Coordinates of C-alpha atoms and ligand atoms in Angstrom, one line a residue:
M7 CA -0.2 0.2 0.2
H8 CA 1.1 3.6 -0.6
K9 CA 0.9 6.5 1.0
I10 CA -2.8 7.1 0.4
T11 CA -3.6 4.0 1.7
E12 CA -1.5 4.5 5.2
I13 CA -2.9 8.0 5.3
S14 CA -6.7 6.5 5.0
L15 CA -5.7 3.9 7.7
T16 CA -4.4 6.3 10.0
T17 CA -7.4 8.5 9.7
A18 CA -9.7 5.5 10.4
S19 CA -7.9 4.6 13.3
L20 CA -7.8 8.1 14.8
L21 CA -11.2 8.2 14.0
L22 CA -12.2 5.0 15.8
L23 CA -9.7 5.7 18.6
P24 CA -12.3 8.0 20.8
V25 CA -14.7 5.2 20.8
Q26 CA -12.5 2.3 21.6
P27 CA -12.8 2.6 25.8
V28 CA -16.5 2.9 25.4
W29 CA -16.5 -0.2 23.2
A30 CA -14.4 -2.1 25.2
L31 CA -16.3 -1.5 28.4
T32 CA -19.8 -2.4 26.7
A33 CA -18.1 -5.6 25.0
D34 CA -16.6 -6.4 28.3
K35 CA -20.3 -6.2 30.0
I36 CA -21.9 -7.8 27.1
T37 CA -19.7 -10.6 26.1
G38 CA -17.5 -10.8 29.4
L39 CA -14.3 -10.9 26.9
S40 CA -11.1 -9.6 28.0
T41 CA -10.2 -5.7 27.2
N42 CA -7.1 -7.0 25.1
V43 CA -9.3 -8.8 22.7
V44 CA -11.5 -6.1 22.2
F45 CA -8.7 -3.5 21.5
I46 CA -7.4 -5.8 19.0
I47 CA -11.1 -6.4 17.4
T48 CA -11.3 -2.5 17.3
I49 CA -7.8 -2.2 15.5
I50 CA -8.8 -4.7 13.0
V51 CA -12.2 -2.8 12.1
S52 CA -10.1 0.4 12.1
I53 CA -8.0 -1.1 9.5
I54 CA -10.8 -2.4 7.4
F55 CA -12.6 1.0 7.5
G56 CA -9.4 2.9 6.5
L57 CA -8.9 0.3 3.7
I58 CA -12.2 1.2 2.3
L59 CA -11.7 5.0 2.4
A60 CA -8.5 4.7 0.7
R61 CA -10.2 2.5 -2.0
V62 CA -13.0 5.1 -2.5
A63 CA -10.4 7.8 -2.7
A64 CA -8.4 6.0 -5.2
E65 CA -11.5 5.4 -7.5
N66 CA -12.3 9.5 -7.3
R67 CA -9.1 10.4 -8.3
Q68 CA -8.8 8.0 -11.4
A69 CA -12.2 9.5 -12.5
K70 CA -10.7 12.7 -12.3
G71 CA -7.4 12.0 -14.2
R72 CA -9.7 10.2 -17.0
M73 CA -12.0 13.2 -16.8
L74 CA -9.0 15.8 -17.4
V75 CA -7.5 13.6 -20.4
T76 CA -11.0 13.6 -22.1
K77 CA -11.5 17.1 -21.7
T78 CA -8.2 18.2 -23.0
K79 CA -8.7 15.8 -25.8
N80 CA -12.2 17.1 -26.6
R81 CA -11.2 20.8 -26.6
G82 CA -8.3 19.9 -28.9
E83 CA -6.1 22.5 -27.1
L84 CA -3.9 22.6 -23.9
N85 CA -4.3 25.3 -21.6
P86 CA -1.0 25.1 -19.1
N87 CA -2.7 26.7 -16.1
E88 CA -5.4 24.4 -16.4
I89 CA -3.4 21.3 -16.9
L90 CA -1.3 22.3 -13.9
Q91 CA -4.6 22.8 -11.8
E92 CA -5.9 19.7 -12.7
L93 CA -2.5 17.7 -12.3
K94 CA -2.4 19.3 -8.6
G95 CA -5.8 17.9 -8.0
L96 CA -4.4 14.5 -8.8
S97 CA -1.2 15.1 -6.2
G98 CA -2.6 12.0 -4.4
S99 CA -1.6 9.4 -6.6
A100 CA 1.8 9.1 -8.3
K101 CA 0.8 6.6 -10.7
N102 CA -1.9 8.4 -11.9
Q103 CA -0.2 11.4 -12.0
K104 CA 2.7 9.7 -14.3
K105 CA -0.3 8.2 -16.4
A106 CA -1.9 11.7 -17.1
A107 CA 1.6 13.3 -17.6
V108 CA 2.3 10.2 -20.4
A109 CA -1.1 10.9 -21.7
L110 CA -0.8 14.6 -22.0
S111 CA 2.7 14.5 -23.1
S112 CA 2.0 12.2 -26.1
L113 CA -1.1 14.2 -26.6
L114 CA 1.3 17.1 -26.6
D115 CA 3.8 15.3 -29.2
E116 CA 0.8 14.5 -31.3
K117 CA -0.6 18.2 -31.6
V118 CA 2.8 19.6 -31.9
K119 CA 3.7 17.3 -34.6
E120 CA 0.2 18.2 -36.2
K121 CA 1.0 21.7 -35.9
V122 CA 4.5 21.4 -37.3
T123 CA 3.1 19.5 -40.1
S124 CA 0.2 21.7 -41.0
V125 CA 2.7 24.7 -40.7
R126 CA 5.2 23.0 -42.9
Q127 CA 2.4 22.0 -45.3
E128 CA 1.4 25.7 -45.4
L129 CA 5.2 27.2 -45.9
T130 CA 5.8 24.2 -48.5
D131 CA 2.6 25.1 -50.6
K132 CA 3.3 28.7 -50.1
Y133 CA 6.8 28.8 -51.2
G134 CA 6.0 26.2 -53.9
K135 CA 3.5 28.7 -55.2
L136 CA 6.1 31.7 -54.9
V137 CA 9.0 29.5 -56.6
E138 CA 6.3 28.6 -59.4
E139 CA 5.3 32.3 -60.1
K140 CA 9.0 33.5 -59.7
S141 CA 10.1 30.6 -62.4
K142 CA 7.2 31.5 -64.8
V143 CA 8.2 35.1 -64.7
A144 CA 11.6 34.0 -65.2
A145 CA 10.8 32.2 -68.3
E146 CA 8.7 34.6 -69.4
A147 CA 11.5 37.4 -69.1
Q148 CA 13.8 34.9 -70.8
K149 CA 11.4 34.3 -73.8
K150 CA 11.2 38.0 -74.1
F151 CA 14.9 38.6 -74.0
K152 CA 15.1 36.0 -76.5
K153 CA 12.7 37.3 -78.8
T154 CA 14.3 40.9 -78.6
L155 CA 17.8 39.4 -79.2
N156 CA 16.3 37.5 -82.1
E157 CA 14.4 40.8 -83.5
K158 CA 18.0 42.6 -82.4
K159 CA 19.8 40.2 -84.7
Q160 CA 17.6 40.3 -87.7
T161 CA 17.4 44.1 -87.6
E162 CA 21.3 44.2 -87.6
A163 CA 21.2 41.6 -90.3
I164 CA 18.9 43.7 -92.4
V165 CA 20.7 46.9 -91.8
R166 CA 23.9 45.0 -92.6
S167 CA 22.6 43.8 -96.0
V168 CA 21.0 46.7 -96.9
A169 CA 22.5 48.5 -100.0
A170 CA 22.1 52.0 -98.6
G171 CA 24.3 53.2 -96.1
V172 CA 22.6 53.6 -92.6
V173 CA 23.7 55.8 -89.9
V174 CA 22.1 56.1 -86.6
V175 CA 23.3 58.8 -84.2
N176 CA 22.3 59.8 -80.7
N177 CA 20.9 63.1 -79.7
K178 CA 24.4 64.3 -79.1
G179 CA 25.0 63.5 -82.5
E180 CA 27.2 60.5 -81.6
V181 CA 27.1 57.8 -83.9
L182 CA 25.2 54.6 -82.5
L183 CA 25.4 52.4 -85.5
M184 CA 26.6 52.3 -89.0
N185 CA 26.4 49.4 -91.5
P186 CA 29.0 48.3 -94.1
A187 CA 27.4 50.2 -97.1
A188 CA 27.8 53.5 -95.0
E189 CA 31.2 52.7 -93.8
K190 CA 32.1 52.2 -97.8
L191 CA 30.2 55.4 -98.9
L192 CA 31.9 57.9 -96.1
N193 CA 35.1 56.2 -96.5
T194 CA 35.4 55.3 -92.8
K195 CA 35.6 52.4 -90.3
K196 CA 32.9 51.9 -87.9
E197 CA 35.1 51.3 -85.1
E198 CA 36.5 54.9 -85.4
K199 CA 33.0 56.6 -85.8
I200 CA 30.9 54.7 -83.1
G201 CA 30.7 57.1 -79.9
H202 CA 31.9 59.8 -81.9
S203 CA 30.3 62.6 -84.0
L204 CA 30.2 61.7 -87.7
T205 CA 32.2 64.9 -88.8
E206 CA 34.5 64.7 -86.2
D207 CA 38.3 64.0 -87.7
A208 CA 36.8 64.4 -90.9
R209 CA 39.4 65.3 -93.2
E210 CA 38.6 68.7 -94.9
E211 CA 38.9 67.4 -98.4
Q212 CA 36.9 64.2 -97.6
L213 CA 33.7 66.2 -96.6
I214 CA 33.8 68.7 -99.1
S215 CA 30.1 70.4 -98.7
L216 CA 26.7 69.8 -97.5
A217 CA 24.7 70.7 -100.1
K218 CA 22.9 74.0 -99.2
T219 CA 19.6 72.9 -101.0
T220 CA 17.4 70.5 -99.2
S221 CA 14.7 69.3 -101.3
L222 CA 10.9 69.2 -100.0
D223 CA 11.3 65.8 -98.8
G224 CA 14.1 66.4 -96.4
E225 CA 16.8 65.1 -98.3
T226 CA 20.2 66.7 -98.6
D227 CA 23.0 65.9 -101.2
I228 CA 26.5 65.6 -99.6
E229 CA 29.6 66.0 -101.8
I230 CA 32.5 63.6 -100.8
D231 CA 35.8 63.8 -102.2
S232 CA 36.3 59.9 -102.5
N233 CA 40.5 60.2 -103.1
E234 CA 39.9 59.1 -106.4
D235 CA 39.5 61.4 -109.7
T236 CA 35.6 61.6 -109.2
K237 CA 33.7 63.0 -106.4
K238 CA 31.1 61.1 -104.6
I239 CA 27.6 62.5 -104.2
L240 CA 25.5 61.1 -101.6
R241 CA 21.8 61.8 -101.0
S242 CA 20.8 61.6 -97.5
S243 CA 17.6 61.5 -96.2
S244 CA 17.2 61.6 -92.4
A245 CA 14.2 61.1 -90.2
V246 CA 14.3 62.2 -86.4
I247 CA 13.8 59.1 -83.7
E248 CA 11.6 60.2 -81.0
D249 CA 10.9 58.4 -77.7
E250 CA 7.1 57.5 -76.4
N251 CA 7.4 61.0 -75.0
G252 CA 7.8 62.7 -78.0
Q253 CA 11.3 63.7 -77.1
T254 CA 14.1 63.6 -79.8
V255 CA 16.5 60.7 -79.0
G256 CA 18.2 60.5 -82.3
M257 CA 18.3 60.6 -85.7
V258 CA 18.5 57.8 -88.5
T259 CA 20.2 58.7 -91.8
V260 CA 20.0 56.8 -95.2
L261 CA 22.8 57.4 -97.5
N262 CA 22.5 56.5 -101.4
D263 CA 25.4 57.0 -103.8
I264 CA 23.6 59.3 -106.6
T265 CA 27.0 60.1 -108.3
K266 CA 26.0 58.1 -111.3
Q267 CA 22.7 59.6 -111.3
K268 CA 23.8 63.1 -111.1
E269 CA 26.3 62.3 -113.8
L270 CA 23.4 61.2 -116.0
D271 CA 21.5 64.3 -114.6
N272 CA 24.2 66.5 -115.5
M273 CA 24.8 64.9 -119.2
K274 CA 21.1 65.4 -119.9
S275 CA 21.2 69.2 -118.8
Q276 CA 24.3 69.5 -121.0
F277 CA 22.6 68.0 -124.0
L278 CA 19.5 70.2 -123.4
S279 CA 21.7 73.1 -122.8
N280 CA 23.6 72.7 -126.3
V281 CA 20.4 71.7 -128.2
T282 CA 18.7 75.0 -126.9
H283 CA 21.8 76.9 -127.6
E284 CA 22.1 75.8 -131.2
L285 CA 18.3 76.4 -131.6
R286 CA 18.6 79.9 -130.3
N287 CA 20.4 81.3 -133.2
P288 CA 18.2 79.8 -136.1
I289 CA 15.0 80.6 -134.0
G290 CA 16.0 84.3 -133.7
A291 CA 17.1 84.3 -137.5
I292 CA 13.6 83.2 -138.3
K293 CA 12.0 85.5 -135.9
Q294 CA 13.9 88.2 -137.9
S295 CA 12.9 87.4 -141.2
I296 CA 8.9 86.6 -140.2
A297 CA 9.1 90.1 -138.7
V298 CA 10.7 91.8 -141.8
I299 CA 7.9 89.8 -144.0
L300 CA 5.3 91.2 -141.7
E301 CA 6.2 94.7 -141.9
G302 CA 5.8 94.7 -145.6
T303 CA 9.4 95.1 -146.5
A304 CA 9.6 92.0 -148.9
G305 CA 6.8 92.9 -150.4
E306 CA 3.0 93.4 -149.8
L307 CA 1.1 90.5 -148.1
T308 CA -2.4 89.1 -148.7
E309 CA -4.6 89.0 -145.8
P310 CA -4.3 84.9 -145.5
Q311 CA -0.6 85.3 -145.8
H312 CA -0.5 87.9 -142.9
K313 CA -2.8 85.9 -140.8
F314 CA -0.7 82.5 -141.2
L315 CA 2.4 84.6 -140.8
S316 CA 1.4 86.0 -137.5
N317 CA 0.2 82.6 -136.0
A318 CA 3.8 81.3 -137.0
K319 CA 5.3 84.3 -135.3
R320 CA 3.4 83.5 -132.2
N321 CA 4.3 79.9 -131.8
L322 CA 8.1 81.0 -132.8
D323 CA 7.8 83.0 -130.0
R324 CA 6.4 80.7 -127.5
L325 CA 9.4 78.4 -129.0
S326 CA 11.7 80.6 -128.0
A327 CA 10.8 81.5 -124.7
L328 CA 10.7 77.6 -124.1
V329 CA 14.4 77.6 -125.3
D330 CA 15.3 80.3 -123.1
D331 CA 13.7 78.8 -120.1
I332 CA 15.4 75.5 -120.8
L333 CA 18.7 77.1 -121.3
D334 CA 18.5 79.1 -118.0
L335 CA 16.8 76.0 -116.2
S336 CA 20.1 73.8 -117.3
K337 CA 22.5 76.6 -116.1
L338 CA 20.9 77.0 -112.9
E339 CA 20.8 73.1 -112.1
A340 CA 24.6 73.2 -113.3
K341 CA 25.3 76.1 -111.0
K342 CA 26.6 77.6 -114.1
M343 CA 24.0 80.9 -114.1
D344 CA 26.2 83.9 -114.1
I345 CA 24.7 86.7 -111.7
T346 CA 25.9 90.3 -111.8
L347 CA 25.1 92.0 -108.4
K348 CA 24.5 95.4 -108.3
M349 CA 22.8 97.5 -105.4
T350 CA 19.2 98.5 -106.6
A351 CA 16.2 99.9 -104.9
I352 CA 13.4 97.2 -105.2
S353 CA 10.7 99.7 -106.0
K354 CA 12.7 100.6 -109.5
I355 CA 12.6 96.9 -110.2
V356 CA 9.1 96.5 -109.7
D357 CA 8.3 99.8 -111.6
E358 CA 9.9 98.4 -114.5
V359 CA 8.3 95.0 -114.6
C360 CA 5.0 97.1 -114.4
E361 CA 5.7 99.0 -117.3
T362 CA 6.5 95.7 -119.2
L363 CA 3.6 94.2 -118.7
D364 CA 1.3 97.6 -118.7
T365 CA -0.3 96.9 -121.9
W366 CA -1.2 93.5 -121.3
T367 CA -2.8 94.4 -117.8
K368 CA -4.6 97.4 -119.4
N369 CA -6.0 94.8 -121.9
K370 CA -7.4 92.5 -119.4
E371 CA -8.6 95.4 -117.5
I372 CA -6.4 94.4 -114.4
R373 CA -5.5 96.7 -111.7
I374 CA -2.1 97.1 -110.3
V375 CA -1.3 98.0 -107.0
K376 CA 2.4 98.6 -105.7
D377 CA 2.8 98.6 -102.2
V378 CA 6.6 98.9 -101.5
E379 CA 7.5 99.9 -98.0
K380 CA 8.8 103.3 -98.0
D381 CA 12.8 103.9 -97.3
L382 CA 13.3 100.4 -97.9
Q383 CA 17.1 100.2 -98.5
E384 CA 18.7 99.1 -101.8
I385 CA 19.9 95.7 -102.1
N386 CA 22.6 93.6 -103.7
V387 CA 20.8 91.5 -106.3
D388 CA 21.3 90.9 -110.1
P389 CA 18.5 93.3 -111.2
D390 CA 17.6 91.3 -114.6
R391 CA 17.5 88.0 -112.7
I392 CA 14.8 89.5 -110.0
I393 CA 13.1 91.1 -113.1
Q394 CA 12.8 87.7 -114.6
V395 CA 11.6 86.3 -111.3
L396 CA 8.7 89.1 -111.2
M397 CA 8.0 88.7 -114.5
N398 CA 7.4 84.8 -114.3
I399 CA 5.3 85.5 -111.1
I400 CA 3.2 88.7 -112.2
S401 CA 2.7 87.1 -115.7
N402 CA 1.0 84.2 -114.2
A403 CA -0.9 86.6 -112.2
I404 CA -2.3 88.2 -115.3
K405 CA -2.7 84.9 -116.8
F406 CA -4.8 83.6 -114.1
T407 CA -6.7 86.6 -112.8
P408 CA -10.0 87.6 -114.7
Q409 CA -10.9 90.9 -116.0
D410 CA -11.2 93.5 -113.1
G411 CA -9.1 91.7 -111.1
T412 CA -6.2 93.2 -108.8
I413 CA -2.6 92.3 -108.3
T414 CA -1.0 93.8 -105.5
I415 CA 2.9 93.9 -105.6
G416 CA 4.5 94.5 -102.0
A417 CA 7.9 94.7 -100.7
K418 CA 9.1 95.1 -97.0
L419 CA 11.6 94.2 -94.8
S420 CA 11.1 90.3 -93.8
E421 CA 10.6 89.0 -90.3
E422 CA 13.6 87.1 -91.0
K423 CA 16.8 89.0 -90.2
G424 CA 18.6 90.2 -92.8
K425 CA 15.8 89.6 -95.4
M426 CA 13.6 91.5 -97.7
A427 CA 10.2 89.9 -98.6
V428 CA 8.6 90.7 -101.8
S429 CA 5.0 89.3 -102.5
I430 CA 2.7 89.3 -105.5
S431 CA -1.2 88.5 -104.4
D432 CA -4.0 88.3 -106.9
T433 CA -7.6 88.0 -107.1
G434 CA -7.6 85.0 -109.6
I435 CA -9.0 81.6 -109.8
G436 CA -6.6 80.1 -107.4
I437 CA -4.7 76.7 -107.2
A438 CA -5.9 73.7 -105.6
Q439 CA -4.6 72.7 -102.5
D440 CA -3.2 69.3 -103.8
D441 CA -1.5 71.1 -106.6
L442 CA 0.5 73.5 -104.3
P443 CA 3.3 71.6 -103.5
K444 CA 3.6 70.4 -107.3
I445 CA 3.8 73.7 -109.0
F446 CA 7.5 74.3 -108.5
G447 CA 8.6 71.3 -110.3
K448 CA 9.8 71.1 -113.7
F449 CA 6.8 71.3 -116.3
Q450 CA 4.4 71.2 -113.7
Q451 CA 1.0 73.0 -114.4
A452 CA -2.0 72.9 -112.2
K453 CA -5.5 71.8 -113.1
N454 CA -6.6 75.5 -113.0
R455 CA -4.7 75.6 -116.5
S456 CA -8.0 74.8 -118.4
A457 CA -9.7 77.7 -116.7
G458 CA -7.0 80.2 -117.5
D459 CA -4.4 80.9 -120.0
K460 CA -3.4 77.9 -121.6
S461 CA 0.0 79.1 -122.6
G462 CA 3.1 78.8 -120.7
T463 CA 5.8 76.2 -120.4
G464 CA 5.7 74.7 -116.7
L465 CA 9.1 76.1 -116.1
G466 CA 8.5 79.7 -115.0
L467 CA 8.1 79.1 -111.3
T468 CA 11.2 76.2 -111.1
I469 CA 13.3 79.0 -112.6
A470 CA 12.1 81.4 -110.3
Q471 CA 12.6 79.3 -107.3
E472 CA 16.3 78.6 -108.6
L473 CA 16.8 82.5 -109.1
V474 CA 15.3 83.3 -105.8
E475 CA 17.6 80.5 -103.9
L476 CA 20.6 82.1 -105.9
H477 CA 19.9 85.3 -104.0
G478 CA 20.0 83.6 -100.8
G479 CA 16.0 83.4 -100.4
K480 CA 13.1 81.2 -100.4
I481 CA 10.0 81.2 -102.1
S482 CA 6.3 80.1 -101.0
V483 CA 2.9 80.2 -102.0
D484 CA -0.7 80.5 -100.5
S485 CA -3.6 80.2 -102.3
E486 CA -7.7 79.6 -102.2
E487 CA -9.5 78.4 -105.1
G488 CA -11.9 81.0 -106.6
K489 CA -10.2 83.9 -103.9
G490 CA -6.5 84.3 -105.1
T491 CA -3.0 83.6 -104.8
T492 CA 0.1 85.0 -103.2
F493 CA 3.3 84.2 -104.0
T494 CA 6.2 85.7 -101.6
F495 CA 9.9 85.2 -102.0
T496 CA 12.8 86.7 -99.7
L497 CA 16.3 88.2 -101.0
S498 CA 19.4 88.2 -98.8
M499 CA 20.1 92.0 -97.9
N500 CA 23.8 91.3 -97.7
L501 CA 24.5 89.1 -100.6
T502 CA 27.9 89.0 -102.0
E503 CA 29.1 86.9 -105.1
E504 CA 30.8 84.3 -103.3
S505 CA 28.0 83.5 -100.9
S506 CA 25.6 83.5 -103.9
A507 CA 27.6 80.8 -105.5
K508 CA 27.4 78.4 -102.8
Ligands
ADP6 P1 3.5 78.2 -116.9 O1 4.5 78.4 -117.9 O2 2.4 77.0 -117.1 O3 2.8 79.2 -116.2 P2 4.7 78.0 -114.1 O4 5.5 77.2 -113.6 O5 4.8 79.4 -114.2 O6 4.3 77.5 -115.6 O7 3.5 77.7 -113.4 C1 2.9 76.5 -113.0 C2 1.4 76.5 -112.9 O8 1.1 77.1 -111.7 C3 0.7 77.0 -113.8 O9 0.4 76.4 -114.9 C4 -0.8 77.4 -113.0 O10 -1.6 76.1 -113.1 C5 0.0 77.4 -111.8 N1 -0.2 78.8 -111.5 C6 0.8 79.6 -111.1 N2 0.7 80.8 -110.8 C7 -0.6 80.9 -110.6 C8 -1.5 82.2 -110.3 N3 -1.1 83.6 -110.1 N4 -3.0 81.8 -110.1 C9 -3.5 80.5 -110.5 N5 -2.8 79.5 -110.8 C10 -1.1 79.8 -110.9

């Protein structure tokens, strides 16, 4: 028996002690037994009673222990204070305490394991997902990188194999890309140019000039000394590269060798120039002969003869004008037009042109208004060439302005520094918007011609443009169909023969 049993027995004996003398006397009296026997019986009874009490107490504690385990199991959670409290209550039985402790520790183990497993699973799932997502992103990035790399390779291969020279520069003008064709055309090595300006270190004799004329579509002709007998002429077309915010980040330039084309053009111009030059003399001779016949010096003419000869003279005049225009244009294009600069008042030139066209304007009943700014300084120009420009523009204005119309000739200082602006406005039939960009082209005539005068070669404005540019200026047109047209050209106020020759 353990402590609990001993305690129970002692407790039972103690409880029975007070009644022992009474019991001994009574038993003595009743049965006549000796006091010693009675005392022994009393002790035995006490022990039996104590054992019964101990048994009841043990049963009670076992039931309590079972209840604690069940309670804990049912709740599925372990509250340390509660467990301690319950264990204290079990302090009577070491065996039961041990049992409860073992049950609790195994339960604890189980719970901890469960928790660890669930947390591990949770973390595994979470990290698994993360890893999966990351791998997906990485795979996507890798795919994109490969695609970009392929595209880059493709673009590079295309740029490399393009017959035209391609040069890409950044916004500082430093070369970023140059294909083999560009290296060949510019007589340079890509390695020397990448990261540097294209014109940096360019030997002066190598890059002779950037042509001062830029055509309507933004093309520029560059003349390059190829270190051979002939010069190379490159046509460069450039386009600005902008980022998504519209900021200029660079420029791409395509270079084409147009030396052969230029040579052919020159040969053509030369041929035209020679032919027209050769035509001039016989035309002049025929003109003079017809004039003499028409005057009647060579004998009286019948009316039909006069009529036919007059018709021949008119056509001869047109032929002569055409020959003159072709000759002028070929000289201008070959940069062989001679100009003799002279300080001249623009008002004088305007007066002279108006005087020449006076009969024509009067016949057509067209009013000429001169609007030349007072005190406008004299300007260094070739007066004959500026007269030619004005004659070409004003005769068009007369041709395309109906009776009673007005032509206004104005001259003033231009808003552009160092330039004078001359304008010719008419109240004529106007030019369709889609025809406007074409009319300065060679042999170009607008649709409106059917409504106006059909005479003309389509070279007048081309020549006017070339002559204006030779004087350091620019020509432009503004027109509205049915309302009229305004031509404006500028002239440099400080032109020298050298600057005009460039
Ligand atoms: P053309 O010898 O035919 O006049 P131009 O080069 O001088 O050749 O002019 C080209 C065309 O431009 C003309 O044929 C005409 O259609 C148009 N044009 C020029 N000036 C005017 C104007 N003032 N009003 C209307 N159309 C004009």
